[in-house]
């Protein structure tokens, strides 16, 4: 190759690179450095540094040919402990030429977990045929987006799903096939991350797992997601959540999107609980298949398949006693075939029937399993009991490690050889008590009911068995490590230690692991974006209303902090209802505490959450009480925060004079108006059309927040700066959008995600990219609706109507008719804007009477508030 060709090749490689600014932001936050501190440590001015962290340096391509840039990358690498190769990564591939058609991608099925196969599949053939027809025709848009197999444990839900997967096969498909069992791994963030990697072909950051997955699933390919054991991530009912409510808001949003319609993508789920979150789509988007008992004929077939024999009366007695429960029949048939020569008569059918009357499932099955446990050799019984400790199962190495433990922990398995362990596993598999759960090396697991029963036979604590099979990594129990854990493996290990402490009855030590080792919300949530993990960990502590829960025995300070941080995670994930309940519990706990600031903060945070939900009167009441308490206690900083939030709520209610007075009071107090205090005032000014003033104060605010390391507030400021200039300078707005998106990618915070959707749509609108604008506005509106963000739903609904009018959308008038009913009466600004754009859509479509009425209502509101576009509304009223 000659030199010119080599130079050209080098240049092409450099043009395919980009600076990984998201990694830079994440690393700085993890080390708790300000932008100024990091800029000084690597020898550049802060303005230059910000070009790297915002991604601005990638405009026009990123090159490392300059020696100064290479030196800066080396310094950043050394300072942050990041490999230089992780700071300069491959850019997104260039689009294919317009005249080429890319070959369709084929997806090899991804069985992350192996579903338990029923050795004898009997009695559910009709359901299987219906599922096969549904799964075979997604591209034609036939059938619901979600099918839920619902029934008691052991009814055969997993067996049906496994039979469908077997029929689909393992050949690559035009649509992906992704299988996950929450019985094996209940971490929703792990599921979302793995699914996003599979469907989108990229490693997502913590805050963008769901967004990347939704985009990939909505691409049009006939993707199928199979989720087994959903009840493990559903609430069993209680003080905090309704029975069957999905506990993770991200998983709820995924299933709602699939039920609403997400391209040709579909989901098959199994659960013991009905999916109440999907009830609004029950007529079209969701089908629930309730599994009842097996018929007498099918029940007898199943018993015989397992080796049971004898006269019809003996079979009929066992069938009646079992209630047609598939797992009870399978275990009874297996037991009779293995230990009774197929003769069912020695089985205590009367005892089974008595148990069935007392408890239709658990005690009935327990009778058969108790007989099984008594008949099994000691080594096989003790192996099954210890295997039942780990819901995800265990591989052979873990079981051999257990065999080398003390006889007290290992039981009759102590000292067993590898061959002995393999023989025991093979026999238990033949009896249907264990199954190969996949993986490399393969793991062994069992049905949840079998696990529950045999785990109860353990003479030692489950934590002792877990410790023998999965010893914690060195240093795991350091409560306040110098560097908080960052990688997933370390986080998983610490979480497992925390779970073990809870199982051992040490809730205080467990909470210290959460708050000190894992760093609580400030590290797990704000730095790592591990919102789902943090929320799940705090759920492990249970409810204080249950005297036997770990939470009930925590000291008051730990309990109140736990409830407050539960609210923070829920709010960030978009579960405002649960966030509000958590803050209310926190406030009830600290009501009589000597430290007044906790209640002041709790009331203000509750008010902030009520405001996001659009419950403005409730928000005003809470912040008024918070402010009164702060004033009585002389808490100056809390007073300033309360005044700013109160002024912002007054603005939302349309009381512009009260809002102006509140912000003026802050200025008179000499408040610096940084962070939310200044951001709320800037929003007030923007709404009144004072863009220059809003931009000036926000620039200073963003600089201050970035200097203090408050990335979330800085991102909020970047959105406001983008909105201030979007009409005059879309390129400048785009730069602010990138900075805001970087924070959303890290944190996944739904309030900021909704703001980013709005700014993205407005940039596209100003550039005339109307289809993109409509898509972004609708995505934001759906996000706001799913998360209960009442204020943002109105704002994005109005924006969607504005874009529909610009596009000449023929369906806009139908949406416009119903639009005002979807906006809260208290939200004066949102209601005024929705009425204005709905009225214009209707008038343009020839429905002048209704359009004029909406415009007149909008004009009343806009005149009262001094809306900058009120004259435009007046002109449209006259034109009608």
PDB file of C-alpha atoms in Angstrom, residues 460-702:
ATOM      1  CA  UNK A 460     -29.451 -25.356  59.343  1.00  0.00           C
ATOM      2  CA  UNK A 461     -30.083 -21.827  58.110  1.00  0.00           C
ATOM      3  CA  UNK A 462     -30.247 -21.323  54.319  1.00  0.00           C
ATOM      4  CA  UNK A 463     -27.470 -18.755  54.657  1.00  0.00           C
ATOM      5  CA  UNK A 464     -25.081 -21.453  55.928  1.00  0.00           C
ATOM      6  CA  UNK A 465     -25.762 -23.573  52.837  1.00  0.00           C
ATOM      7  CA  UNK A 466     -25.437 -20.547  50.558  1.00  0.00           C
ATOM      8  CA  UNK A 467     -22.113 -19.673  52.144  1.00  0.00           C
ATOM      9  CA  UNK A 468     -20.825 -23.206  51.507  1.00  0.00           C
ATOM     10  CA  UNK A 469     -21.840 -23.142  47.820  1.00  0.00           C
ATOM     11  CA  UNK A 470     -21.216 -19.457  47.017  1.00  0.00           C
ATOM     12  CA  UNK A 471     -18.658 -18.007  49.443  1.00  0.00           C
ATOM     13  CA  UNK A 472     -18.600 -14.179  49.376  1.00  0.00           C
ATOM     14  CA  UNK A 473     -15.693 -12.526  47.632  1.00  0.00           C
ATOM     15  CA  UNK A 474     -12.879 -11.127  49.728  1.00  0.00           C
ATOM     16  CA  UNK A 475     -13.643  -7.775  51.287  1.00  0.00           C
ATOM     17  CA  UNK A 476     -17.378  -7.916  50.594  1.00  0.00           C
ATOM     18  CA  UNK A 477     -18.357  -7.027  54.148  1.00  0.00           C
ATOM     19  CA  UNK A 478     -16.380  -3.801  54.408  1.00  0.00           C
ATOM     20  CA  UNK A 479     -19.147  -1.385  55.421  1.00  0.00           C
ATOM     21  CA  UNK A 480     -17.633   1.877  54.185  1.00  0.00           C
ATOM     22  CA  UNK A 481     -15.115   1.039  51.452  1.00  0.00           C
ATOM     23  CA  UNK A 482     -12.870   3.762  50.120  1.00  0.00           C
ATOM     24  CA  UNK A 483     -14.325   3.218  46.665  1.00  0.00           C
ATOM     25  CA  UNK A 484     -17.959   2.215  46.312  1.00  0.00           C
ATOM     26  CA  UNK A 485     -18.596  -0.857  44.115  1.00  0.00           C
ATOM     27  CA  UNK A 486     -19.224  -0.067  40.448  1.00  0.00           C
ATOM     28  CA  UNK A 487     -19.179  -3.213  38.312  1.00  0.00           C
ATOM     29  CA  UNK A 488     -22.189  -5.517  38.186  1.00  0.00           C
ATOM     30  CA  UNK A 489     -20.378  -8.548  39.542  1.00  0.00           C
ATOM     31  CA  UNK A 490     -19.307  -6.703  42.669  1.00  0.00           C
ATOM     32  CA  UNK A 491     -22.763  -5.166  43.107  1.00  0.00           C
ATOM     33  CA  UNK A 492     -24.368  -8.606  42.782  1.00  0.00           C
ATOM     34  CA  UNK A 493     -21.989 -10.039  45.383  1.00  0.00           C
ATOM     35  CA  UNK A 494     -22.695  -7.284  47.895  1.00  0.00           C
ATOM     36  CA  UNK A 495     -26.435  -7.618  47.302  1.00  0.00           C
ATOM     37  CA  UNK A 496     -26.202 -11.340  48.005  1.00  0.00           C
ATOM     38  CA  UNK A 497     -24.376 -10.626  51.274  1.00  0.00           C
ATOM     39  CA  UNK A 498     -27.131  -8.183  52.203  1.00  0.00           C
ATOM     40  CA  UNK A 499     -29.773 -10.832  51.474  1.00  0.00           C
ATOM     41  CA  UNK A 500     -27.859 -13.344  53.582  1.00  0.00           C
ATOM     42  CA  UNK A 501     -27.755 -10.908  56.506  1.00  0.00           C
ATOM     43  CA  UNK A 502     -31.520 -10.429  56.280  1.00  0.00           C
ATOM     44  CA  UNK A 503     -32.051 -14.212  56.174  1.00  0.00           C
ATOM     45  CA  UNK A 504     -29.855 -14.484  59.270  1.00  0.00           C
ATOM     46  CA  UNK A 505     -32.015 -11.962  61.154  1.00  0.00           C
ATOM     47  CA  UNK A 506     -29.534  -9.064  61.041  1.00  0.00           C
ATOM     48  CA  UNK A 507     -31.510  -6.197  59.462  1.00  0.00           C
ATOM     49  CA  UNK A 508     -29.391  -3.420  60.962  1.00  0.00           C
ATOM     50  CA  UNK A 509     -26.195  -4.859  59.504  1.00  0.00           C
ATOM     51  CA  UNK A 510     -28.005  -5.380  56.194  1.00  0.00           C
ATOM     52  CA  UNK A 511     -29.113  -1.756  56.098  1.00  0.00           C
ATOM     53  CA  UNK A 512     -25.549  -0.624  56.836  1.00  0.00           C
ATOM     54  CA  UNK A 513     -24.389  -2.661  53.838  1.00  0.00           C
ATOM     55  CA  UNK A 514     -26.973  -0.837  51.702  1.00  0.00           C
ATOM     56  CA  UNK A 515     -26.298   2.668  52.970  1.00  0.00           C
ATOM     57  CA  UNK A 516     -22.524   2.504  53.503  1.00  0.00           C
ATOM     58  CA  UNK A 517     -21.070  -0.260  51.323  1.00  0.00           C
ATOM     59  CA  UNK A 518     -23.422   0.383  48.383  1.00  0.00           C
ATOM     60  CA  UNK A 519     -23.709   4.101  49.106  1.00  0.00           C
ATOM     61  CA  UNK A 520     -27.508   4.260  49.148  1.00  0.00           C
ATOM     62  CA  UNK A 521     -29.430   6.351  46.623  1.00  0.00           C
ATOM     63  CA  UNK A 522     -26.640   8.895  46.207  1.00  0.00           C
ATOM     64  CA  UNK A 523     -24.328   6.231  44.719  1.00  0.00           C
ATOM     65  CA  UNK A 524     -26.596   3.441  43.453  1.00  0.00           C
ATOM     66  CA  UNK A 525     -29.125   5.835  41.972  1.00  0.00           C
ATOM     67  CA  UNK A 526     -27.486   9.125  41.086  1.00  0.00           C
ATOM     68  CA  UNK A 527     -24.035   7.815  40.104  1.00  0.00           C
ATOM     69  CA  UNK A 528     -24.656   4.315  38.736  1.00  0.00           C
ATOM     70  CA  UNK A 529     -28.285   4.711  37.637  1.00  0.00           C
ATOM     71  CA  UNK A 530     -29.068   1.379  39.337  1.00  0.00           C
ATOM     72  CA  UNK A 531     -32.569   2.521  40.304  1.00  0.00           C
ATOM     73  CA  UNK A 532     -34.212  -0.907  39.953  1.00  0.00           C
ATOM     74  CA  UNK A 533     -31.516  -2.552  42.052  1.00  0.00           C
ATOM     75  CA  UNK A 534     -31.825   0.033  44.808  1.00  0.00           C
ATOM     76  CA  UNK A 535     -35.606  -0.238  44.872  1.00  0.00           C
ATOM     77  CA  UNK A 536     -35.446  -4.048  44.970  1.00  0.00           C
ATOM     78  CA  UNK A 537     -32.946  -4.048  47.846  1.00  0.00           C
ATOM     79  CA  UNK A 538     -35.175  -1.816  49.950  1.00  0.00           C
ATOM     80  CA  UNK A 539     -38.180  -4.059  49.188  1.00  0.00           C
ATOM     81  CA  UNK A 540     -36.294  -6.910  50.867  1.00  0.00           C
ATOM     82  CA  UNK A 541     -36.782  -5.156  54.214  1.00  0.00           C
ATOM     83  CA  UNK A 542     -40.560  -5.532  53.974  1.00  0.00           C
ATOM     84  CA  UNK A 543     -43.151  -3.268  55.567  1.00  0.00           C
ATOM     85  CA  UNK A 544     -43.177  -1.775  59.051  1.00  0.00           C
ATOM     86  CA  UNK A 545     -46.864  -2.687  59.252  1.00  0.00           C
ATOM     87  CA  UNK A 546     -45.712  -6.318  59.484  1.00  0.00           C
ATOM     88  CA  UNK A 547     -44.200  -6.786  62.972  1.00  0.00           C
ATOM     89  CA  UNK A 548     -42.166  -9.747  61.725  1.00  0.00           C
ATOM     90  CA  UNK A 549     -40.494  -7.906  58.843  1.00  0.00           C
ATOM     91  CA  UNK A 550     -36.856  -6.756  58.989  1.00  0.00           C
ATOM     92  CA  UNK A 551     -37.980  -3.129  58.573  1.00  0.00           C
ATOM     93  CA  UNK A 552     -39.998  -3.249  61.794  1.00  0.00           C
ATOM     94  CA  UNK A 553     -36.876  -3.891  63.883  1.00  0.00           C
ATOM     95  CA  UNK A 554     -34.751  -1.128  62.348  1.00  0.00           C
ATOM     96  CA  UNK A 555     -33.976   1.933  64.439  1.00  0.00           C
ATOM     97  CA  UNK A 556     -36.173   4.957  63.707  1.00  0.00           C
ATOM     98  CA  UNK A 557     -33.445   6.774  61.792  1.00  0.00           C
ATOM     99  CA  UNK A 558     -32.794   3.816  59.495  1.00  0.00           C
ATOM    100  CA  UNK A 559     -36.512   3.177  58.989  1.00  0.00           C
ATOM    101  CA  UNK A 560     -37.297   6.762  58.059  1.00  0.00           C
ATOM    102  CA  UNK A 561     -34.301   6.940  55.700  1.00  0.00           C
ATOM    103  CA  UNK A 562     -35.395   3.662  54.100  1.00  0.00           C
ATOM    104  CA  UNK A 563     -38.883   5.013  53.351  1.00  0.00           C
ATOM    105  CA  UNK A 564     -37.482   8.292  52.034  1.00  0.00           C
ATOM    106  CA  UNK A 565     -35.081   6.533  49.678  1.00  0.00           C
ATOM    107  CA  UNK A 566     -37.819   4.155  48.548  1.00  0.00           C
ATOM    108  CA  UNK A 567     -39.645   7.267  47.438  1.00  0.00           C
ATOM    109  CA  UNK A 568     -36.592   8.598  45.604  1.00  0.00           C
ATOM    110  CA  UNK A 569     -36.156   5.386  43.617  1.00  0.00           C
ATOM    111  CA  UNK A 570     -39.871   5.144  42.841  1.00  0.00           C
ATOM    112  CA  UNK A 571     -40.028   8.761  41.711  1.00  0.00           C
ATOM    113  CA  UNK A 572     -36.983   8.384  39.467  1.00  0.00           C
ATOM    114  CA  UNK A 573     -38.421   5.193  37.938  1.00  0.00           C
ATOM    115  CA  UNK A 574     -41.771   6.834  37.311  1.00  0.00           C
ATOM    116  CA  UNK A 575     -43.930   5.237  40.006  1.00  0.00           C
ATOM    117  CA  UNK A 576     -45.268   8.440  41.535  1.00  0.00           C
ATOM    118  CA  UNK A 577     -48.098   6.752  43.425  1.00  0.00           C
ATOM    119  CA  UNK A 578     -45.672   4.510  45.336  1.00  0.00           C
ATOM    120  CA  UNK A 579     -43.277   7.424  45.820  1.00  0.00           C
ATOM    121  CA  UNK A 580     -46.034   9.452  47.475  1.00  0.00           C
ATOM    122  CA  UNK A 581     -46.966   6.558  49.786  1.00  0.00           C
ATOM    123  CA  UNK A 582     -43.316   6.167  50.756  1.00  0.00           C
ATOM    124  CA  UNK A 583     -42.926   9.851  51.602  1.00  0.00           C
ATOM    125  CA  UNK A 584     -46.155   9.770  53.609  1.00  0.00           C
ATOM    126  CA  UNK A 585     -44.807   6.838  55.656  1.00  0.00           C
ATOM    127  CA  UNK A 586     -41.518   8.695  56.134  1.00  0.00           C
ATOM    128  CA  UNK A 587     -43.335  11.818  57.321  1.00  0.00           C
ATOM    129  CA  UNK A 588     -45.507   9.854  59.732  1.00  0.00           C
ATOM    130  CA  UNK A 589     -42.369   8.355  61.291  1.00  0.00           C
ATOM    131  CA  UNK A 590     -40.547  11.673  61.765  1.00  0.00           C
ATOM    132  CA  UNK A 591     -43.628  13.709  62.774  1.00  0.00           C
ATOM    133  CA  UNK A 592     -42.617  13.710  66.427  1.00  0.00           C
ATOM    134  CA  UNK A 593     -38.844  13.523  65.936  1.00  0.00           C
ATOM    135  CA  UNK A 594     -36.730  16.173  67.616  1.00  0.00           C
ATOM    136  CA  UNK A 595     -34.940  17.046  64.366  1.00  0.00           C
ATOM    137  CA  UNK A 596     -37.470  19.213  62.512  1.00  0.00           C
ATOM    138  CA  UNK A 597     -35.529  19.294  59.225  1.00  0.00           C
ATOM    139  CA  UNK A 598     -36.495  15.675  58.385  1.00  0.00           C
ATOM    140  CA  UNK A 599     -40.222  16.477  58.397  1.00  0.00           C
ATOM    141  CA  UNK A 600     -39.636  19.778  56.569  1.00  0.00           C
ATOM    142  CA  UNK A 601     -37.747  17.923  53.836  1.00  0.00           C
ATOM    143  CA  UNK A 602     -40.263  15.086  53.668  1.00  0.00           C
ATOM    144  CA  UNK A 603     -43.222  17.428  53.257  1.00  0.00           C
ATOM    145  CA  UNK A 604     -41.448  19.439  50.579  1.00  0.00           C
ATOM    146  CA  UNK A 605     -40.448  16.313  48.652  1.00  0.00           C
ATOM    147  CA  UNK A 606     -44.019  15.042  48.869  1.00  0.00           C
ATOM    148  CA  UNK A 607     -45.207  18.409  47.514  1.00  0.00           C
ATOM    149  CA  UNK A 608     -42.703  18.176  44.663  1.00  0.00           C
ATOM    150  CA  UNK A 609     -44.006  14.706  43.765  1.00  0.00           C
ATOM    151  CA  UNK A 610     -47.654  15.799  43.962  1.00  0.00           C
ATOM    152  CA  UNK A 611     -46.780  18.681  41.637  1.00  0.00           C
ATOM    153  CA  UNK A 612     -45.272  16.325  39.052  1.00  0.00           C
ATOM    154  CA  UNK A 613     -48.451  14.257  39.227  1.00  0.00           C
ATOM    155  CA  UNK A 614     -50.538  17.382  38.632  1.00  0.00           C
ATOM    156  CA  UNK A 615     -52.195  17.341  42.079  1.00  0.00           C
ATOM    157  CA  UNK A 616     -51.426  21.020  42.553  1.00  0.00           C
ATOM    158  CA  UNK A 617     -53.752  21.831  45.475  1.00  0.00           C
ATOM    159  CA  UNK A 618     -52.321  18.936  47.496  1.00  0.00           C
ATOM    160  CA  UNK A 619     -48.814  20.053  46.531  1.00  0.00           C
ATOM    161  CA  UNK A 620     -49.530  23.607  47.705  1.00  0.00           C
ATOM    162  CA  UNK A 621     -50.892  22.353  51.046  1.00  0.00           C
ATOM    163  CA  UNK A 622     -47.810  20.199  51.734  1.00  0.00           C
ATOM    164  CA  UNK A 623     -45.288  22.871  50.797  1.00  0.00           C
ATOM    165  CA  UNK A 624     -47.161  25.503  52.834  1.00  0.00           C
ATOM    166  CA  UNK A 625     -46.877  23.324  55.932  1.00  0.00           C
ATOM    167  CA  UNK A 626     -43.209  22.592  55.194  1.00  0.00           C
ATOM    168  CA  UNK A 627     -42.494  26.299  54.791  1.00  0.00           C
ATOM    169  CA  UNK A 628     -44.336  27.195  58.014  1.00  0.00           C
ATOM    170  CA  UNK A 629     -42.322  24.629  59.978  1.00  0.00           C
ATOM    171  CA  UNK A 630     -39.059  25.852  58.421  1.00  0.00           C
ATOM    172  CA  UNK A 631     -39.871  29.454  59.317  1.00  0.00           C
ATOM    173  CA  UNK A 632     -40.797  28.563  62.904  1.00  0.00           C
ATOM    174  CA  UNK A 633     -37.536  26.647  63.342  1.00  0.00           C
ATOM    175  CA  UNK A 634     -35.400  29.282  61.587  1.00  0.00           C
ATOM    176  CA  UNK A 635     -34.189  26.859  58.903  1.00  0.00           C
ATOM    177  CA  UNK A 636     -33.061  29.420  56.312  1.00  0.00           C
ATOM    178  CA  UNK A 637     -32.036  27.098  53.485  1.00  0.00           C
ATOM    179  CA  UNK A 638     -35.233  25.088  53.838  1.00  0.00           C
ATOM    180  CA  UNK A 639     -37.223  28.325  53.796  1.00  0.00           C
ATOM    181  CA  UNK A 640     -35.673  29.315  50.458  1.00  0.00           C
ATOM    182  CA  UNK A 641     -36.411  25.925  48.950  1.00  0.00           C
ATOM    183  CA  UNK A 642     -39.987  26.009  50.196  1.00  0.00           C
ATOM    184  CA  UNK A 643     -40.579  29.525  48.860  1.00  0.00           C
ATOM    185  CA  UNK A 644     -39.271  28.550  45.421  1.00  0.00           C
ATOM    186  CA  UNK A 645     -41.418  25.408  45.209  1.00  0.00           C
ATOM    187  CA  UNK A 646     -44.463  27.298  46.458  1.00  0.00           C
ATOM    188  CA  UNK A 647     -43.940  29.970  43.780  1.00  0.00           C
ATOM    189  CA  UNK A 648     -43.584  27.302  41.087  1.00  0.00           C
ATOM    190  CA  UNK A 649     -46.843  25.616  42.158  1.00  0.00           C
ATOM    191  CA  UNK A 650     -48.592  29.001  42.148  1.00  0.00           C
ATOM    192  CA  UNK A 651     -47.371  29.482  38.570  1.00  0.00           C
ATOM    193  CA  UNK A 652     -48.780  26.080  37.540  1.00  0.00           C
ATOM    194  CA  UNK A 653     -52.126  27.005  39.063  1.00  0.00           C
ATOM    195  CA  UNK A 654     -52.185  30.152  36.957  1.00  0.00           C
ATOM    196  CA  UNK A 655     -51.590  32.493  39.910  1.00  0.00           C
ATOM    197  CA  UNK A 656     -48.838  34.422  38.168  1.00  0.00           C
ATOM    198  CA  UNK A 657     -48.794  37.281  40.682  1.00  0.00           C
ATOM    199  CA  UNK A 658     -48.249  34.915  43.599  1.00  0.00           C
ATOM    200  CA  UNK A 659     -45.481  33.170  41.652  1.00  0.00           C
ATOM    201  CA  UNK A 660     -43.809  36.492  40.841  1.00  0.00           C
ATOM    202  CA  UNK A 661     -44.055  37.564  44.482  1.00  0.00           C
ATOM    203  CA  UNK A 662     -42.477  34.326  45.685  1.00  0.00           C
ATOM    204  CA  UNK A 663     -39.508  34.548  43.346  1.00  0.00           C
ATOM    205  CA  UNK A 664     -39.064  38.246  44.243  1.00  0.00           C
ATOM    206  CA  UNK A 665     -39.004  37.300  47.931  1.00  0.00           C
ATOM    207  CA  UNK A 666     -36.154  34.882  47.202  1.00  0.00           C
ATOM    208  CA  UNK A 667     -34.194  37.631  45.490  1.00  0.00           C
ATOM    209  CA  UNK A 668     -34.827  39.998  48.417  1.00  0.00           C
ATOM    210  CA  UNK A 669     -33.490  37.341  50.819  1.00  0.00           C
ATOM    211  CA  UNK A 670     -30.227  37.334  48.863  1.00  0.00           C
ATOM    212  CA  UNK A 671     -30.714  33.717  47.810  1.00  0.00           C
ATOM    213  CA  UNK A 672     -28.284  32.584  45.118  1.00  0.00           C
ATOM    214  CA  UNK A 673     -31.174  30.862  43.282  1.00  0.00           C
ATOM    215  CA  UNK A 674     -29.094  27.864  42.253  1.00  0.00           C
ATOM    216  CA  UNK A 675     -30.317  24.375  41.412  1.00  0.00           C
ATOM    217  CA  UNK A 676     -34.092  23.925  41.382  1.00  0.00           C
ATOM    218  CA  UNK A 677     -34.751  27.316  42.987  1.00  0.00           C
ATOM    219  CA  UNK A 678     -33.316  29.068  39.944  1.00  0.00           C
ATOM    220  CA  UNK A 679     -34.596  26.499  37.462  1.00  0.00           C
ATOM    221  CA  UNK A 680     -38.193  26.940  38.589  1.00  0.00           C
ATOM    222  CA  UNK A 681     -37.930  30.700  38.243  1.00  0.00           C
ATOM    223  CA  UNK A 682     -36.440  30.282  34.768  1.00  0.00           C
ATOM    224  CA  UNK A 683     -39.369  28.062  33.799  1.00  0.00           C
ATOM    225  CA  UNK A 684     -41.711  30.787  35.043  1.00  0.00           C
ATOM    226  CA  UNK A 685     -39.922  33.380  32.892  1.00  0.00           C
ATOM    227  CA  UNK A 686     -39.885  31.120  29.831  1.00  0.00           C
ATOM    228  CA  UNK A 687     -43.627  30.561  30.090  1.00  0.00           C
ATOM    229  CA  UNK A 688     -44.135  34.335  30.186  1.00  0.00           C
ATOM    230  CA  UNK A 689     -42.021  34.752  27.056  1.00  0.00           C
ATOM    231  CA  UNK A 690     -39.007  36.300  28.811  1.00  0.00           C
ATOM    232  CA  UNK A 691     -36.511  34.031  27.090  1.00  0.00           C
ATOM    233  CA  UNK A 692     -33.429  36.235  27.348  1.00  0.00           C
ATOM    234  CA  UNK A 693     -33.829  36.704  31.104  1.00  0.00           C
ATOM    235  CA  UNK A 694     -34.517  32.984  31.570  1.00  0.00           C
ATOM    236  CA  UNK A 695     -31.439  32.012  29.543  1.00  0.00           C
ATOM    237  CA  UNK A 696     -29.134  34.425  31.398  1.00  0.00           C
ATOM    238  CA  UNK A 697     -30.007  33.165  34.852  1.00  0.00           C
ATOM    239  CA  UNK A 698     -29.958  29.527  33.689  1.00  0.00           C
ATOM    240  CA  UNK A 699     -26.474  29.772  32.177  1.00  0.00           C
ATOM    241  CA  UNK A 700     -25.108  30.880  35.521  1.00  0.00           C
ATOM    242  CA  UNK A 701     -27.140  28.215  37.306  1.00  0.00           C
ATOM    243  CA  UNK A 702     -25.880  25.424  35.028  1.00  0.00           C
TER     244      UNK A 702
END
